[in-house]
Short mmCIF file of C-alpha atoms and ligand atoms in Angstrom, two decimals:
data_model
loop_
_atom_site.label_atom_id
_atom_site.label_comp_id
_atom_site.label_asym_id
_atom_site.label_seq_id
_atom_site.Cartn_x
_atom_site.Cartn_y
_atom_site.Cartn_z
CA MET A 123 -38.26 53.14 19.14
CA SER A 124 -40.49 53.61 22.17
CA LEU A 125 -42.39 56.82 22.70
CA PRO A 126 -41.76 58.68 25.94
CA PRO A 127 -44.82 58.76 28.25
CA GLN A 128 -47.21 61.60 27.45
CA GLY A 129 -46.49 63.29 30.78
CA HIS A 130 -47.88 66.61 31.95
CA GLU A 131 -47.52 70.17 30.85
CA PHE A 132 -44.28 71.50 32.32
CA ALA A 133 -45.17 73.50 35.43
CA PRO A 134 -42.01 74.89 37.02
CA PRO A 135 -42.22 76.03 40.64
CA TYR A 136 -41.89 79.71 41.52
CA ARG A 137 -38.26 80.54 42.21
CA LEU A 138 -36.78 83.74 43.53
CA LEU A 139 -33.96 84.28 41.04
CA LEU A 140 -31.13 86.15 42.77
CA GLY A 141 -28.21 84.73 40.83
CA PRO A 142 -26.12 86.15 37.98
CA GLY A 143 -29.03 85.76 35.54
CA PRO A 144 -31.65 85.04 34.44
CA SER A 145 -33.44 87.57 36.63
CA MET A 146 -37.10 87.74 37.59
CA VAL A 147 -39.47 88.63 34.78
CA HIS A 148 -42.44 91.00 35.22
CA PRO A 149 -45.86 89.38 34.60
CA ARG A 150 -46.50 91.93 31.84
CA VAL A 151 -43.47 90.63 29.96
CA LEU A 152 -44.61 87.02 30.39
CA HIS A 153 -48.03 88.06 29.08
CA ALA A 154 -46.47 89.72 26.04
CA LEU A 155 -44.55 86.54 25.26
CA ALA A 156 -47.81 84.59 25.05
CA GLN A 157 -49.44 86.78 22.37
CA PRO A 158 -50.34 85.39 18.91
CA LEU A 159 -47.55 85.31 16.34
CA LEU A 160 -47.25 87.72 13.44
CA GLY A 161 -45.21 87.02 10.33
CA HIS A 162 -41.74 88.51 10.54
CA LEU A 163 -42.45 90.81 7.56
CA ASP A 164 -45.98 91.73 8.70
CA PRO A 165 -46.28 95.54 8.72
CA LEU A 166 -47.39 95.38 12.37
CA PHE A 167 -44.29 93.45 13.28
CA LEU A 168 -42.03 95.81 11.31
CA GLY A 169 -43.59 98.69 13.24
CA LEU A 170 -42.77 96.87 16.49
CA MET A 171 -39.15 96.50 15.36
CA ASN A 172 -38.91 100.23 14.71
CA GLU A 173 -40.36 100.91 18.12
CA ILE A 174 -37.86 98.56 19.77
CA GLN A 175 -35.00 100.35 18.02
CA ALA A 176 -36.18 103.69 19.36
CA ARG A 177 -36.57 102.30 22.88
CA LEU A 178 -33.14 100.65 22.74
CA ARG A 179 -31.53 103.93 21.65
CA ALA A 180 -33.07 105.60 24.70
CA THR A 181 -31.81 102.77 26.94
CA PHE A 182 -28.27 102.83 25.49
CA ARG A 183 -28.39 106.67 25.51
CA THR A 184 -27.34 106.91 21.88
CA ASP A 185 -28.43 108.28 18.52
CA ASN A 186 -26.73 105.41 16.66
CA ALA A 187 -28.86 104.42 13.66
CA PHE A 188 -27.65 100.83 13.96
CA THR A 189 -29.27 99.85 17.26
CA ILE A 190 -31.01 96.48 17.20
CA ALA A 191 -31.93 93.39 19.19
CA LEU A 192 -29.79 90.57 17.83
CA SER A 193 -31.12 87.00 17.88
CA GLY A 194 -29.35 84.97 20.56
CA THR A 195 -28.27 85.58 24.14
CA GLY A 196 -25.66 88.07 25.35
CA SER A 197 -22.90 85.78 24.08
CA ALA A 198 -24.27 86.18 20.54
CA GLY A 199 -23.86 89.94 20.95
CA MET A 200 -20.29 89.40 22.10
CA GLU A 201 -19.47 87.10 19.21
CA ALA A 202 -21.17 89.36 16.64
CA VAL A 203 -19.20 92.42 17.68
CA ILE A 204 -15.87 90.57 17.68
CA ALA A 205 -16.55 88.63 14.46
CA ASN A 206 -17.52 91.81 12.60
CA LEU A 207 -14.91 94.23 13.94
CA ILE A 208 -11.85 92.01 14.33
CA GLU A 209 -10.30 90.71 11.12
CA PRO A 210 -7.42 88.27 10.84
CA GLY A 211 -4.26 90.02 12.01
CA ASP A 212 -6.07 92.82 13.86
CA ARG A 213 -4.65 93.65 17.25
CA ALA A 214 -7.11 94.30 20.08
CA LEU A 215 -6.38 95.34 23.65
CA VAL A 216 -8.59 93.36 25.97
CA GLY A 217 -9.04 93.76 29.72
CA VAL A 218 -8.94 90.35 31.42
CA ASN A 219 -10.08 90.43 35.05
CA GLY A 220 -12.70 87.71 35.07
CA VAL A 221 -14.57 85.12 33.03
CA PHE A 222 -16.00 87.44 30.41
CA GLY A 223 -12.76 89.27 29.61
CA THR A 224 -11.17 85.84 29.22
CA ARG A 225 -13.90 84.81 26.77
CA LEU A 226 -13.46 87.99 24.76
CA ALA A 227 -9.74 87.24 24.39
CA THR A 228 -10.63 83.73 23.18
CA MET A 229 -13.14 85.07 20.67
CA ILE A 230 -10.63 87.59 19.29
CA GLU A 231 -8.15 84.75 18.83
CA ARG A 232 -10.72 82.56 17.08
CA GLN A 233 -11.34 85.34 14.57
CA GLY A 234 -7.65 85.33 13.77
CA GLY A 235 -7.08 88.54 15.71
CA VAL A 236 -4.27 89.18 18.15
CA PRO A 237 -5.55 89.74 21.71
CA LEU A 238 -3.20 91.95 23.69
CA ARG A 239 -4.29 91.09 27.21
CA ILE A 240 -4.18 93.52 30.11
CA ASP A 241 -4.59 91.23 33.09
CA ALA A 242 -5.75 92.36 36.50
CA PRO A 243 -6.54 90.27 39.58
CA TRP A 244 -10.15 89.01 39.64
CA GLY A 245 -12.22 91.58 41.53
CA ASP A 246 -10.01 94.49 40.43
CA ILE A 247 -10.61 96.87 37.54
CA ILE A 248 -8.36 97.68 34.56
CA PRO A 249 -6.78 101.07 35.42
CA LEU A 250 -6.86 103.84 32.82
CA GLU A 251 -3.06 104.25 33.09
CA SER A 252 -2.53 100.61 32.10
CA LEU A 253 -4.70 101.16 29.05
CA ARG A 254 -2.73 104.26 28.10
CA ASP A 255 0.62 102.50 28.63
CA GLN A 256 -0.39 99.53 26.53
CA LEU A 257 -1.83 101.70 23.76
CA THR A 258 1.39 103.72 23.63
CA ARG A 259 3.51 100.58 23.47
CA SER A 260 1.32 98.53 21.14
CA ALA A 261 0.01 100.98 18.50
CA PRO A 262 -1.58 100.46 16.06
CA VAL A 263 -4.46 98.78 17.83
CA LYS A 264 -7.80 98.21 16.09
CA ALA A 265 -9.92 98.13 19.24
CA VAL A 266 -9.97 98.30 23.02
CA VAL A 267 -12.33 95.76 24.54
CA LEU A 268 -13.66 96.10 28.09
CA VAL A 269 -16.32 94.47 30.24
CA HIS A 270 -18.34 97.18 31.99
CA ALA A 271 -19.89 94.89 34.60
CA GLU A 272 -17.75 91.77 35.17
CA THR A 273 -20.43 89.39 36.39
CA SER A 274 -17.92 86.80 37.60
CA THR A 275 -16.36 89.16 40.16
CA GLY A 276 -18.81 92.04 40.73
CA ALA A 277 -16.27 94.62 39.52
CA ARG A 278 -17.45 97.84 37.88
CA GLN A 279 -15.09 99.05 35.17
CA PRO A 280 -14.92 102.88 34.92
CA LEU A 281 -15.43 103.92 31.29
CA GLU A 282 -15.95 107.69 31.36
CA GLU A 283 -12.47 108.52 30.03
CA VAL A 284 -11.71 105.49 27.90
CA GLY A 285 -13.50 106.67 24.76
CA ALA A 286 -11.38 109.81 24.47
CA LEU A 287 -8.23 107.76 25.03
CA CYS A 288 -9.21 105.34 22.26
CA ARG A 289 -9.79 108.21 19.83
CA GLU A 290 -6.31 109.58 20.59
CA PHE A 291 -4.91 106.27 19.36
CA GLY A 292 -7.40 105.71 16.55
CA ALA A 293 -8.85 102.62 18.24
CA LEU A 294 -12.50 101.56 18.46
CA LEU A 295 -14.00 101.09 21.92
CA ILE A 296 -15.96 97.87 22.39
CA VAL A 297 -17.91 97.46 25.63
CA ASP A 298 -19.73 94.46 27.12
CA ALA A 299 -22.76 95.91 28.91
CA VAL A 300 -24.61 92.61 29.32
CA THR A 301 -25.05 92.98 33.06
CA SER A 302 -24.92 96.76 33.40
CA LEU A 303 -27.59 97.91 30.92
CA GLY A 304 -30.81 98.75 32.70
CA GLY A 305 -29.29 98.82 36.19
CA MET A 306 -26.58 101.50 36.10
CA PRO A 307 -25.61 104.30 33.71
CA VAL A 308 -24.44 103.12 30.28
CA GLU A 309 -23.76 106.27 28.26
CA VAL A 310 -22.87 105.06 24.79
CA ASP A 311 -22.63 108.48 23.11
CA ALA A 312 -21.30 110.51 26.05
CA TRP A 313 -18.55 107.97 26.77
CA GLY A 314 -17.60 107.48 23.10
CA ILE A 315 -18.39 103.76 22.94
CA ASP A 316 -18.27 102.41 19.37
CA ALA A 317 -19.82 98.99 19.87
CA CYS A 318 -21.90 98.01 22.86
CA TYR A 319 -23.88 94.80 23.38
CA SER A 320 -26.08 93.56 26.16
CA GLY A 321 -28.47 90.71 26.98
CA THR A 322 -32.13 90.60 27.88
CA GLN A 323 -31.91 88.29 30.88
CA LYS A 324 -30.04 90.52 33.32
CA CYS A 325 -31.17 94.04 34.29
CA LEU A 326 -33.67 94.30 31.44
CA SER A 327 -35.58 91.44 33.12
CA CYS A 328 -36.73 89.65 30.02
CA PRO A 329 -36.03 85.94 29.42
CA PRO A 330 -32.67 85.08 27.76
CA GLY A 331 -32.78 85.09 23.96
CA LEU A 332 -31.91 88.52 22.56
CA ALA A 333 -28.79 90.67 22.56
CA PRO A 334 -29.44 94.43 22.33
CA LEU A 335 -26.63 95.88 20.26
CA THR A 336 -25.58 99.33 19.09
CA MET A 337 -22.78 100.41 16.75
CA SER A 338 -21.44 103.91 16.13
CA PRO A 339 -21.03 105.26 12.58
CA ARG A 340 -17.24 104.69 13.06
CA ALA A 341 -17.84 101.04 13.84
CA MET A 342 -20.19 100.62 10.86
CA GLU A 343 -17.54 102.21 8.65
CA ALA A 344 -14.97 99.69 9.95
CA ILE A 345 -17.36 96.90 8.92
CA ARG A 346 -17.79 98.40 5.45
CA GLN A 347 -13.99 98.62 5.11
CA ARG A 348 -13.39 94.93 5.91
CA ARG A 349 -10.88 93.19 3.66
CA THR A 350 -12.85 89.94 3.85
CA PRO A 351 -16.52 89.21 4.58
CA CYS A 352 -17.41 88.38 8.21
CA HIS A 353 -16.62 84.70 8.83
CA SER A 354 -19.97 84.15 10.48
CA TRP A 355 -22.93 84.26 8.09
CA TYR A 356 -25.57 84.23 10.85
CA LEU A 357 -23.95 87.07 12.78
CA ASP A 358 -22.90 89.16 9.75
CA LEU A 359 -24.08 92.61 10.87
CA ALA A 360 -23.99 94.03 7.34
CA LEU A 361 -26.64 91.46 6.33
CA ILE A 362 -28.60 91.89 9.57
CA ALA A 363 -28.58 95.68 9.07
CA ASP A 364 -30.44 95.15 5.78
CA TYR A 365 -33.29 93.44 7.65
CA TRP A 366 -33.57 96.04 10.43
CA ASN A 367 -33.29 98.92 7.95
CA ASP A 368 -36.80 100.19 7.23
CA GLN A 369 -35.90 100.92 3.58
CA SER A 370 -34.66 97.42 2.64
CA ARG A 371 -36.18 94.81 5.03
CA ALA A 372 -34.22 92.08 3.27
CA TYR A 373 -34.92 88.62 4.71
CA HIS A 374 -31.90 87.23 6.51
CA HIS A 375 -33.27 84.93 9.22
CA THR A 376 -36.66 84.73 10.92
CA ALA A 377 -36.77 87.12 13.86
CA PRO A 378 -37.62 85.52 17.22
CA ILE A 379 -41.07 87.13 17.15
CA SER A 380 -42.26 86.36 20.68
CA MET A 381 -38.96 87.38 22.25
CA LEU A 382 -39.28 90.77 20.59
CA TYR A 383 -42.81 91.19 22.02
CA GLY A 384 -41.30 90.47 25.43
CA LEU A 385 -38.44 92.89 24.98
CA ARG A 386 -40.79 95.67 23.91
CA GLU A 387 -42.75 95.28 27.14
CA ALA A 388 -39.58 95.04 29.24
CA LEU A 389 -38.28 98.27 27.69
CA ARG A 390 -41.63 99.96 28.33
CA LEU A 391 -41.23 99.06 32.00
CA VAL A 392 -37.66 100.40 32.04
CA GLN A 393 -38.78 103.68 30.51
CA ALA A 394 -41.84 104.06 32.76
CA GLU A 395 -39.62 103.78 35.83
CA GLY A 396 -37.12 106.30 34.49
CA HIS A 397 -33.36 106.02 34.11
CA GLU A 398 -32.36 107.70 37.36
CA ALA A 399 -35.00 106.05 39.53
CA ARG A 400 -34.03 102.64 38.18
CA CYS A 401 -30.33 103.16 38.86
CA ALA A 402 -31.12 104.51 42.35
CA ARG A 403 -33.29 101.47 43.13
CA HIS A 404 -30.48 99.08 42.13
CA GLN A 405 -28.00 101.01 44.28
CA LEU A 406 -30.24 101.17 47.37
CA ASN A 407 -31.12 97.47 47.31
CA SER A 408 -27.44 96.60 46.91
CA ASP A 409 -26.51 98.85 49.84
CA ALA A 410 -29.17 97.22 52.02
CA LEU A 411 -28.11 93.70 51.01
CA LEU A 412 -24.44 94.41 51.71
CA ALA A 413 -25.29 95.91 55.11
CA GLY A 414 -27.14 92.73 56.00
CA LEU A 415 -24.47 90.38 54.65
CA GLU A 416 -21.78 92.23 56.57
CA THR A 417 -23.39 91.23 59.87
CA LEU A 418 -22.90 87.60 58.71
CA GLY A 419 -19.23 88.23 57.94
CA LEU A 420 -19.75 88.25 54.16
CA LEU A 421 -17.77 91.13 52.65
CA PRO A 422 -17.66 92.38 49.03
CA LEU A 423 -14.78 91.19 46.84
CA PRO A 424 -14.28 94.41 44.80
CA SER A 425 -13.10 97.49 46.65
CA ALA A 426 -15.48 100.35 47.47
CA GLY A 427 -16.19 102.51 44.44
CA HIS A 428 -15.71 99.58 42.06
CA ARG A 429 -18.73 97.50 43.04
CA LEU A 430 -21.67 96.65 40.87
CA PRO A 431 -25.10 97.42 42.30
CA MET A 432 -26.73 94.52 40.43
CA LEU A 433 -24.18 91.81 41.14
CA ASN A 434 -23.00 91.54 44.71
CA CYS A 435 -19.96 89.32 44.90
CA VAL A 436 -19.07 88.52 48.52
CA THR A 437 -16.27 86.35 49.87
CA LEU A 438 -17.11 83.40 52.10
CA PRO A 439 -15.56 82.77 55.49
CA ASP A 440 -13.57 79.51 55.46
CA ARG A 441 -15.97 77.45 57.49
CA ILE A 442 -19.05 78.10 55.44
CA ASN A 443 -20.18 75.19 53.29
CA ASP A 444 -20.91 76.91 49.99
CA ALA A 445 -22.77 74.06 48.27
CA ALA A 446 -24.78 73.05 51.35
CA VAL A 447 -26.09 76.56 51.94
CA ARG A 448 -26.98 77.16 48.31
CA THR A 449 -28.72 73.78 48.06
CA GLN A 450 -30.78 74.50 51.18
CA LEU A 451 -31.65 77.98 49.91
CA LEU A 452 -32.97 76.50 46.66
CA GLN A 453 -34.70 73.38 48.06
CA GLU A 454 -36.30 74.85 51.18
CA TYR A 455 -36.75 78.52 50.30
CA GLY A 456 -36.93 78.43 46.50
CA ILE A 457 -34.16 81.04 46.27
CA GLU A 458 -31.34 80.86 43.72
CA ILE A 459 -28.04 82.65 44.24
CA GLY A 460 -24.82 82.10 42.27
CA GLY A 461 -21.55 80.46 43.30
CA GLY A 462 -18.06 81.43 42.18
CA LEU A 463 -16.57 80.65 38.77
CA GLY A 464 -13.02 79.53 37.94
CA PRO A 465 -10.53 80.56 40.61
CA LEU A 466 -13.40 81.94 42.75
CA ARG A 467 -15.26 78.63 42.89
CA GLY A 468 -16.25 77.86 46.49
CA ARG A 469 -14.80 81.20 47.61
CA VAL A 470 -17.58 83.67 46.78
CA TRP A 471 -21.30 84.02 46.33
CA ARG A 472 -22.69 86.09 43.52
CA ILE A 473 -26.02 87.59 44.51
CA GLY A 474 -27.82 89.20 41.62
CA LEU A 475 -30.27 92.03 42.21
CA MET A 476 -31.02 92.65 38.56
CA GLY A 477 -34.08 94.40 37.18
CA GLU A 478 -37.21 92.89 38.74
CA SER A 479 -35.01 90.90 41.14
CA SER A 480 -33.83 94.14 42.73
CA ARG A 481 -36.67 94.65 45.23
CA GLN A 482 -36.67 95.39 48.95
CA ALA A 483 -38.90 92.36 49.64
CA HIS A 484 -36.38 90.07 47.90
CA VAL A 485 -33.43 91.48 49.86
CA LEU A 486 -35.23 90.95 53.18
CA THR A 487 -36.44 87.46 52.19
CA LEU A 488 -32.94 86.35 51.23
CA LEU A 489 -31.32 87.76 54.37
CA GLY A 490 -33.98 86.14 56.55
CA ALA A 491 -33.43 82.75 54.88
CA LEU A 492 -29.63 83.03 55.11
CA GLU A 493 -29.83 83.87 58.81
CA GLN A 494 -31.90 80.75 59.44
CA ILE A 495 -29.60 78.51 57.46
CA VAL A 496 -26.29 79.72 58.85
CA THR A 497 -27.65 79.57 62.41
CA GLN A 498 -28.65 75.94 61.79
CA GLN A 499 -25.16 75.28 60.48
CA GLY A 500 -23.70 76.50 63.77
CA TRP A 501 -22.47 79.89 62.61
CA PRO A 502 -22.27 82.57 65.30
CA ALA A 503 -25.06 84.68 63.79
CA GLN A 504 -27.48 86.72 65.85
CA PRO A 505 -30.90 85.97 64.34
CA GLY A 506 -32.56 89.10 63.03
CA ARG A 507 -29.43 91.22 62.83
CA ALA A 508 -28.92 90.93 59.09
CA VAL A 509 -32.52 91.80 58.29
CA GLN A 510 -32.40 94.66 60.75
CA ALA A 511 -29.25 96.11 59.19
CA ALA A 512 -30.96 96.08 55.78
CA ILE A 513 -34.12 97.69 57.19
CA ASP A 514 -31.95 100.40 58.79
CA THR A 515 -30.45 101.14 55.37
CA TYR A 516 -33.92 101.54 53.86
CA THR A 517 -35.07 103.72 56.75
CA SER A 518 -32.13 106.09 56.60
CA SER A 519 -32.53 106.41 52.84
CA GLN A 520 -36.20 107.34 53.31
CA LEU A 521 -35.27 109.89 55.95
CA ALA A 522 -32.64 111.37 53.62
CA THR A 523 -35.19 111.59 50.79
CA ARG A 524 -37.73 113.27 53.06
CA ARG A 525 -35.14 115.76 54.36
CA SER A 526 -34.11 116.77 50.84
CA ALA A 527 -37.77 117.10 49.69
C1 PLP B 171 -24.15 86.92 31.16
C2 PLP B 171 -23.03 87.61 30.51
C3 PLP B 171 -22.66 87.36 29.18
C4 PLP B 171 -23.28 86.28 28.38
O1 PLP B 171 -24.65 86.38 28.27
P1 PLP B 171 -25.52 85.08 27.95
O2 PLP B 171 -26.91 85.63 27.95
O3 PLP B 171 -25.27 84.11 29.06
O4 PLP B 171 -25.10 84.54 26.64
C5 PLP B 171 -21.65 88.12 28.64
N1 PLP B 171 -21.01 89.06 29.35
C6 PLP B 171 -21.31 89.31 30.63
C7 PLP B 171 -20.59 90.37 31.37
C8 PLP B 171 -22.35 88.60 31.24
O5 PLP B 171 -22.65 88.84 32.54
#
């Protein structure tokens, strides 16, 4: 067996990450990741875990005792919630209007559950009336499962009234907030969400590797009442709860120490900015980006009122060469944006303005680069118009702020 050459330390170039995740990471978070390790039962580390729980409760806007950062990416959060709450034979209503709803239906099936799909066209939302109709027809249903921010289409699922509806029918409400948490309101307690998971690599702007997760007392009771133990040992939340619980601290698996340092710092940044200011920043940068893209003929896929501020999904005019533009953006400008998935492949771009990626400078840089590229490709674009439209959005927002002050 021959050894590979010794090579050099890996030194990735600086990229502007404006895709569907991972997002840009603040230097303070990178610094936290590089700190010396502690043992996972060291009192200092246990203190850090308690602090992360408190900060996550504030971020999820909940008092749920069971609020943790699960090991693994957002998908681990998704699988943990389904594997713990859906038992063989359980029926679950699941909204399917994109990639992540489709995955949730698959996961429910793999747990032996019965996914009752409510399909909607990609880019649309699942209407409240459809949920009510299906619940009336299909009772009893163990859970209703919805994706708050469908990253494959840019659609924003309204949730304000779903929790009350679920309670009427005795169903748990499970919500995927992987892309929404940290960029738009996610009100776990006020909206009556029973299980909510997220990921670190989207609007929390931490590298991928942890899944923030919170469960209501109702959801924890459903886990205690299981007829059979959770089929996944690693993701068994009853066992994991015994490690996060300050009274027991029973070893289950070694916590990803450095990732938790990073998450603590990322949550400190979220809290320093403030909930409302952070949501407003995401909205303003999205508005400015969309104003610029419109001048290039790129219009949002979801209808007004159902658009995500952190994931701007725009449809491409026929003659644009999707792959060529994205390659040029990456190779010449160091900017990453996302293409379409599944049926939207080649038909949309997904431009992420998540967490640290959601900055005015990034919006203007991207629009400037896109204008150059599409002009080179013979598109009828007026150089400077897209950037100007975005600047106008920022200016009128400043004027509005000053007038109201
Ligand atoms: C990204 C994403 C996931 C999966 O997260 P990973 O970190 O890629 O595992 C799940 N749901 C939604 C809505 C997402 O955007």
